[in-house]
PDB file of C-alpha atoms in Angstrom:
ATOM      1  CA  UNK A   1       0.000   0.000   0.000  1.00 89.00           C
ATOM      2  CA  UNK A   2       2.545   2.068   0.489  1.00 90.00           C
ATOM      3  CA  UNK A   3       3.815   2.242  -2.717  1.00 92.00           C
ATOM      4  CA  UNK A   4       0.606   4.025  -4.013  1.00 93.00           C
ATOM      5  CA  UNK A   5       2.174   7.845  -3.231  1.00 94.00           C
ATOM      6  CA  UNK A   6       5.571   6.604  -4.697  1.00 95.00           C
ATOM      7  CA  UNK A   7       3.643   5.729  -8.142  1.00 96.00           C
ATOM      8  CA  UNK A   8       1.715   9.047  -7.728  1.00 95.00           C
ATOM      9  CA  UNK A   9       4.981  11.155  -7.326  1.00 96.00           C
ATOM     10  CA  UNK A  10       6.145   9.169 -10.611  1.00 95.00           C
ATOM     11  CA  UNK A  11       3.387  10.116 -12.669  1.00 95.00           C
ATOM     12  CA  UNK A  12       3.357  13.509 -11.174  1.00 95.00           C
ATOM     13  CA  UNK A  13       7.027  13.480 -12.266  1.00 95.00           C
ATOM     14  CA  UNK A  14       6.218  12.362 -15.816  1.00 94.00           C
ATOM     15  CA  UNK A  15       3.663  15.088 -15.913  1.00 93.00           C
ATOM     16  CA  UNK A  16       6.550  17.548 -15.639  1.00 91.00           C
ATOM     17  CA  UNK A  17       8.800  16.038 -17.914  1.00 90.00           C
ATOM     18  CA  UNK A  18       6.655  16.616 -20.873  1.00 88.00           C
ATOM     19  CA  UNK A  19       7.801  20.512 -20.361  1.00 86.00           C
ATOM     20  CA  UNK A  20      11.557  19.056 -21.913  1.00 85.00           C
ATOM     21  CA  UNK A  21      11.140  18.375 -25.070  1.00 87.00           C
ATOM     22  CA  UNK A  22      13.583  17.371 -28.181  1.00 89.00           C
ATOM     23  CA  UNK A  23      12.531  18.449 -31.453  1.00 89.00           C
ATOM     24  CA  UNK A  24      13.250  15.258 -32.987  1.00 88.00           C
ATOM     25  CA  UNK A  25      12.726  12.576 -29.838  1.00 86.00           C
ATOM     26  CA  UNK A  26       9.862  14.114 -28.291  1.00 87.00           C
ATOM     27  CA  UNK A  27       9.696  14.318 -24.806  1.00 88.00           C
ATOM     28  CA  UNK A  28      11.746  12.157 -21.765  1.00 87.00           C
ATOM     29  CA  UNK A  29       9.276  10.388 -19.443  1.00 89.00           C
ATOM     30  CA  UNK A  30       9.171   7.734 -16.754  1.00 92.00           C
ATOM     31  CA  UNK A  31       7.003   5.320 -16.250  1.00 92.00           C
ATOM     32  CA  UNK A  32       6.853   1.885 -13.779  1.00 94.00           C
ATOM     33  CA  UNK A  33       7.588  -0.947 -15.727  1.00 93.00           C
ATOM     34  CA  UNK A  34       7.193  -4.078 -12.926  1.00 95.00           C
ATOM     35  CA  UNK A  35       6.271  -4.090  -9.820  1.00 94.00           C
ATOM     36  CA  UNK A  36       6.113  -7.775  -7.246  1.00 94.00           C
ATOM     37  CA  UNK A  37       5.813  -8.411  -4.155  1.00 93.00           C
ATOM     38  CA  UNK A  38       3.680 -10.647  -1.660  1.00 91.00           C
ATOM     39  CA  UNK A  39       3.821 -14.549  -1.645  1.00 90.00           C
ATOM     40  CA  UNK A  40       0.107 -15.395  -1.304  1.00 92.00           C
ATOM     41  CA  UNK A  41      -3.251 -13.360  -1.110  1.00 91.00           C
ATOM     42  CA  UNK A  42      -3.464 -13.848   2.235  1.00 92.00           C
ATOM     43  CA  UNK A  43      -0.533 -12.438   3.866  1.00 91.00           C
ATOM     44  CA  UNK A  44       0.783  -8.490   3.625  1.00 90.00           C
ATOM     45  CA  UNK A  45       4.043  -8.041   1.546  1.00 92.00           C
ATOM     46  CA  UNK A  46       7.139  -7.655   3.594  1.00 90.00           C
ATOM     47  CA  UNK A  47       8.313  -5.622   0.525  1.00 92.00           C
ATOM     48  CA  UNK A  48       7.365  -4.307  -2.895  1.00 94.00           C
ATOM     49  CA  UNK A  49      10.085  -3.676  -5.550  1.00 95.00           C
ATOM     50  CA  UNK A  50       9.583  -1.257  -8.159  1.00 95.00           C
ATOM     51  CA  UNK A  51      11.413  -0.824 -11.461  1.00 95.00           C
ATOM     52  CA  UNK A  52      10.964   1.853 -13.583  1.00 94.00           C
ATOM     53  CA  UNK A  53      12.590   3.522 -16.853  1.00 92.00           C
ATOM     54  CA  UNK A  54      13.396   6.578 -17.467  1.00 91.00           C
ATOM     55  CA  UNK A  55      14.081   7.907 -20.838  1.00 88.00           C
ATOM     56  CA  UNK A  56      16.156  10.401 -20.989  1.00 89.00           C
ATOM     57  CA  UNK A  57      17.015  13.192 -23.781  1.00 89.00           C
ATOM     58  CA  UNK A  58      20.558  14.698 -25.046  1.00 88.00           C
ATOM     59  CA  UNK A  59      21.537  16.868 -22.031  1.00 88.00           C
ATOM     60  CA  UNK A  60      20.019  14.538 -19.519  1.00 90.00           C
ATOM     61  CA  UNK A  61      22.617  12.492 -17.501  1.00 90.00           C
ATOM     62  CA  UNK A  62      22.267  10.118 -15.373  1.00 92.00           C
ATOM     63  CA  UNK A  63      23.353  12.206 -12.169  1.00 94.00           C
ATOM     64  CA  UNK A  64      20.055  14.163 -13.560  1.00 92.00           C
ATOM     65  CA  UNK A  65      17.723  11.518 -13.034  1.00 92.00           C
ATOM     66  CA  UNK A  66      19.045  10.363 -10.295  1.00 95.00           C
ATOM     67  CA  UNK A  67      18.493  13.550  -8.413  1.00 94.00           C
ATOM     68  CA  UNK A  68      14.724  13.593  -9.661  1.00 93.00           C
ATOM     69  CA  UNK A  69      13.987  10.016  -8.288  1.00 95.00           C
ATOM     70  CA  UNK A  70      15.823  10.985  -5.351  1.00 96.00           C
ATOM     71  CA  UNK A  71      13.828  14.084  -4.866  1.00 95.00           C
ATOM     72  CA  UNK A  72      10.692  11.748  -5.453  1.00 94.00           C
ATOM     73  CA  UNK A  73      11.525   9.620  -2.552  1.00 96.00           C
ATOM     74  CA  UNK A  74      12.155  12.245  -0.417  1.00 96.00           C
ATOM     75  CA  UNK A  75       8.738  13.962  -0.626  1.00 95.00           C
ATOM     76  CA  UNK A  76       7.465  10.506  -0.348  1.00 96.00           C
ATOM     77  CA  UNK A  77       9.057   9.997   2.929  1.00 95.00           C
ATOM     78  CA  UNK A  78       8.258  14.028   4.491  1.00 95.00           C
ATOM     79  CA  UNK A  79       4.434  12.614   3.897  1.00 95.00           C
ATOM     80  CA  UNK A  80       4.797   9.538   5.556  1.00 94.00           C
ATOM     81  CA  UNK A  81       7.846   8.094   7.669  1.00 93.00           C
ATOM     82  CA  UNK A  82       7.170   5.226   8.225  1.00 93.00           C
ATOM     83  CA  UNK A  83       7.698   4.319   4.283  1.00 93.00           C
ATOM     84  CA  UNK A  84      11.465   2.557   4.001  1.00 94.00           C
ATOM     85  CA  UNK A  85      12.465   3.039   0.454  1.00 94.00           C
ATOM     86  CA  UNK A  86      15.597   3.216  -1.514  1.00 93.00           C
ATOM     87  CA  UNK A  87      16.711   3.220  -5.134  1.00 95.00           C
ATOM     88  CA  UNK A  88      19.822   2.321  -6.793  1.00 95.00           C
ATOM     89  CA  UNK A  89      20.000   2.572 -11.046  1.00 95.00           C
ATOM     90  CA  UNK A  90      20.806  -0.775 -12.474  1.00 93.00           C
ATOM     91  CA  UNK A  91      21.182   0.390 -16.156  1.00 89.00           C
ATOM     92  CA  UNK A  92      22.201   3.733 -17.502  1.00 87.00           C
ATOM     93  CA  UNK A  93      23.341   5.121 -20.780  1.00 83.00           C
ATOM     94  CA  UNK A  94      23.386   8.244 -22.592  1.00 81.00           C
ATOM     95  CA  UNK A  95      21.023   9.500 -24.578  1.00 85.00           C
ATOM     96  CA  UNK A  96      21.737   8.925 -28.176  1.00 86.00           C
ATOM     97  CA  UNK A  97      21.492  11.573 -30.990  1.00 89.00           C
ATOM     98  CA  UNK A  98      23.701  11.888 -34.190  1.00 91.00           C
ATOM     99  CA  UNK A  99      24.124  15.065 -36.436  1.00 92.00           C
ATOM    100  CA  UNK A 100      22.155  15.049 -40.032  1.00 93.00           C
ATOM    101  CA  UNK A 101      25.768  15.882 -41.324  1.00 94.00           C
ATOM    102  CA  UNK A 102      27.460  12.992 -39.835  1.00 94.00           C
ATOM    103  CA  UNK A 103      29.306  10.679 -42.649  1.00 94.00           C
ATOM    104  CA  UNK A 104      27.375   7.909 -41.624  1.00 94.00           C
ATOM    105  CA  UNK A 105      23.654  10.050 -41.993  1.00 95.00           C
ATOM    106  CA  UNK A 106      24.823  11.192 -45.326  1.00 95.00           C
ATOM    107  CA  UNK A 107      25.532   7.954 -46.236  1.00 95.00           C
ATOM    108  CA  UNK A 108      22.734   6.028 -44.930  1.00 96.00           C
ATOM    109  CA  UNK A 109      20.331   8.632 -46.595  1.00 96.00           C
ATOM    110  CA  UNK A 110      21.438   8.870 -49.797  1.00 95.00           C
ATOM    111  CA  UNK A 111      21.657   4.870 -50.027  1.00 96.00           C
ATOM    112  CA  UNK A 112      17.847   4.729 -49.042  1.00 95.00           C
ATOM    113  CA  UNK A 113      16.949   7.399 -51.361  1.00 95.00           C
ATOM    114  CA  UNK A 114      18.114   4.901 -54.003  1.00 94.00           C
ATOM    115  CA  UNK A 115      16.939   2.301 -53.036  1.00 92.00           C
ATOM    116  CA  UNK A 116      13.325   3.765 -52.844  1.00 92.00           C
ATOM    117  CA  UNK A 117      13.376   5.967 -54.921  1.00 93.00           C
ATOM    118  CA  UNK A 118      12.375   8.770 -52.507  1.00 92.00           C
ATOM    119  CA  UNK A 119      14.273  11.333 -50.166  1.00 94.00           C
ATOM    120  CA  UNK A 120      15.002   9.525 -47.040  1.00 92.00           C
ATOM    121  CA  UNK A 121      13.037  10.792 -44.031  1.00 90.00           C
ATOM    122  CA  UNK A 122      15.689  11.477 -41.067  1.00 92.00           C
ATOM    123  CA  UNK A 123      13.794  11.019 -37.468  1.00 89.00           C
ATOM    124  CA  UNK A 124      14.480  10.243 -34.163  1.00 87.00           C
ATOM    125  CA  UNK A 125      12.808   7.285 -31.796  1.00 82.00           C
ATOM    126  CA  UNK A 126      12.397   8.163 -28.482  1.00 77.00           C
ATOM    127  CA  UNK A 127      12.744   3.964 -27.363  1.00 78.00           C
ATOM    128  CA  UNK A 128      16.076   2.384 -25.918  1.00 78.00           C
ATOM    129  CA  UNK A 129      18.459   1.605 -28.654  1.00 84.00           C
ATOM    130  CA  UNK A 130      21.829  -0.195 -28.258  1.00 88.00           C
ATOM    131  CA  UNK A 131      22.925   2.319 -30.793  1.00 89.00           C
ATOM    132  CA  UNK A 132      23.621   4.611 -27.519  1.00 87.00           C
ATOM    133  CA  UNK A 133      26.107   2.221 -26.608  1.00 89.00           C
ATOM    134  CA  UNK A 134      27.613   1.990 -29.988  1.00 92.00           C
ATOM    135  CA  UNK A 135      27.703   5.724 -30.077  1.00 90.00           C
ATOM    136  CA  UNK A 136      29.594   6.094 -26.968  1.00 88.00           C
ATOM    137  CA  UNK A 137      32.011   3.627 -27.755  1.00 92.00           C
ATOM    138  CA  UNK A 138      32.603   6.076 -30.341  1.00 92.00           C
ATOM    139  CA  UNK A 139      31.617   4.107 -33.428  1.00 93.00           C
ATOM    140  CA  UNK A 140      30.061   6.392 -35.942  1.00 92.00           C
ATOM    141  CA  UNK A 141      25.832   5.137 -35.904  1.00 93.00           C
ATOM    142  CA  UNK A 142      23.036   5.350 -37.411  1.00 94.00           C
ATOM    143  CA  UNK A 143      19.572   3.331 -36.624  1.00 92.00           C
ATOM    144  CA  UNK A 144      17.926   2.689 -39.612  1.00 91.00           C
ATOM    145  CA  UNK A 145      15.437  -0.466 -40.445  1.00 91.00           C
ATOM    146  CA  UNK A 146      12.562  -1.897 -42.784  1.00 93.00           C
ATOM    147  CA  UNK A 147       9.188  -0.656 -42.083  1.00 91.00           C
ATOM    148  CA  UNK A 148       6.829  -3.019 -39.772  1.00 92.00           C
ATOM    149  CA  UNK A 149       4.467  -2.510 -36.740  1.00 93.00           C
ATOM    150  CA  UNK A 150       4.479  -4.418 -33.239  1.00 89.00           C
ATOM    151  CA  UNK A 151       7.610  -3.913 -31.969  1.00 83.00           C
ATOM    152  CA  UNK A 152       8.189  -6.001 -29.106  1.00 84.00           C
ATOM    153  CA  UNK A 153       4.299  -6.982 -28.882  1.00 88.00           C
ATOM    154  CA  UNK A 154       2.489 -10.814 -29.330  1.00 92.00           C
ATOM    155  CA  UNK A 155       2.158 -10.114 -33.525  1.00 93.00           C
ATOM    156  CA  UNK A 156       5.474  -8.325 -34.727  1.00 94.00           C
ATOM    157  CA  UNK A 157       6.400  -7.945 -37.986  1.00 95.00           C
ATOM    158  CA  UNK A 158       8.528  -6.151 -40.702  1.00 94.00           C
ATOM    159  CA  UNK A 159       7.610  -5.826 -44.779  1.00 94.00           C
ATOM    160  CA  UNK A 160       9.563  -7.597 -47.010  1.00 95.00           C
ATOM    161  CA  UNK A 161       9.744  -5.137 -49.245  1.00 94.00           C
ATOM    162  CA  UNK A 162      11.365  -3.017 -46.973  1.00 94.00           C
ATOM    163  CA  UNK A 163      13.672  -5.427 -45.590  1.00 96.00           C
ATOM    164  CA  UNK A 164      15.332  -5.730 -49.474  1.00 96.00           C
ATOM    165  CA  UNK A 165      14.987  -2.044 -49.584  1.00 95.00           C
ATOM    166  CA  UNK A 166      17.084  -1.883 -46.017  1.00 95.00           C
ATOM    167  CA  UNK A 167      19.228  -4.695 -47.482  1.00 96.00           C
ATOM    168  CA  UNK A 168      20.316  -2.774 -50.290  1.00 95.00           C
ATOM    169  CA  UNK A 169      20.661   0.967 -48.905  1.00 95.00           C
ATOM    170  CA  UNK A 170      23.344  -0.858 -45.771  1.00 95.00           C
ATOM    171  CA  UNK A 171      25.338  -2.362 -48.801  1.00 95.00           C
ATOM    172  CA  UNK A 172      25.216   0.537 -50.614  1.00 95.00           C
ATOM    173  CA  UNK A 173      26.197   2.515 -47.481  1.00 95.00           C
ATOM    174  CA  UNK A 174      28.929   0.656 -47.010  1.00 93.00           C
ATOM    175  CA  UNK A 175      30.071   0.690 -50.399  1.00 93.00           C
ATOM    176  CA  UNK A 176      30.086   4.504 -50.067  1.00 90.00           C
ATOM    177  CA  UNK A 177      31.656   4.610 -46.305  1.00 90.00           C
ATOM    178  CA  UNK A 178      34.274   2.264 -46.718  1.00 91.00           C
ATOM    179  CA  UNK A 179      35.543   3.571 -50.917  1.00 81.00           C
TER     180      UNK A 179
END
């Protein structure tokens, strides 16, 4: 029960992140991902555990959010000490973001405008990417895939068209990055 006002501070918190906004990522939020606790219906929980994500945008770092869920928990426990809570990040990584003039946009672009037949559409994605962790290992990146719906859900999927049009604008950027 007492986790209620914690998952009221974090949408109150996500409420207030939608005032930073990145013109091509939208806006960082937070939101609780999984919560457990209890062993049977009967019996109160010892415990709850709470994970949530927080996406973050270029100029957020992880000291940033920190501070905020910090902050969170510390209102939480002014309204009612007797709540025992603590946080500790388990994953954090930049937020990812890559010129339009980068080599590697440039690149990418004009291959998929040939391959289409179309000017490529540059855009951001506001999801978790392991491209952040390319990026900061200093490999020049790009994300850049066929078109499809589901991601992640029970009934994913990807056209096929796209996937030879993908197919053929990563060979062709390659051809061109590595001449």
């Amino acid at each position: 029960m007492k986790t209620g006002p914690v998952l009221t501070a974090l949408d109150d918190l996500n409420e207030r992140l939608r005032g930073r906004e990145h013109p091509r990522l939208g806006r960082g939020f937070v939101h609780a991902s999984l919560i457990g606790g209890g062993r049977e219906e009967s019996t109160i929980p010892e415990s709850c555990t709470l994970t949530i994500e927080r996406r973050t945008l270029p100029g957020e770092t992880t000291e940033d959010t920190e501070r905020d869920i910090a902050g969170l928990l510390d209102r939480c426990r002014a309204a009612d000490p007797a709540l025992r809570v603590s946080s500790r990040t388990t994953l954090a990584r930049a937020p990812f973001e890559v010129a339009d003039d980068e080599p590697i946009v440039q690149a990418v672009a004009r291959a998929a405008a040939a391959a289409t037949g179309k000017p490529a559409e540059l855009a951001g994605a506001s999801y978790w990417a392991d491209a952040a962790f390319i990026a900061a290992a200093g490999i020049p990146t790009v994300m850049f895939g066929p078109a499809g719906e589901g991601a992640h859900a029970h009934e994913e999927w990807v056209s096929i068209r796209s996937t030879v049009d993908v197919t053929r604008t990563l060979i062709a950027a390659g051809r061109r990055l590595c001449a």
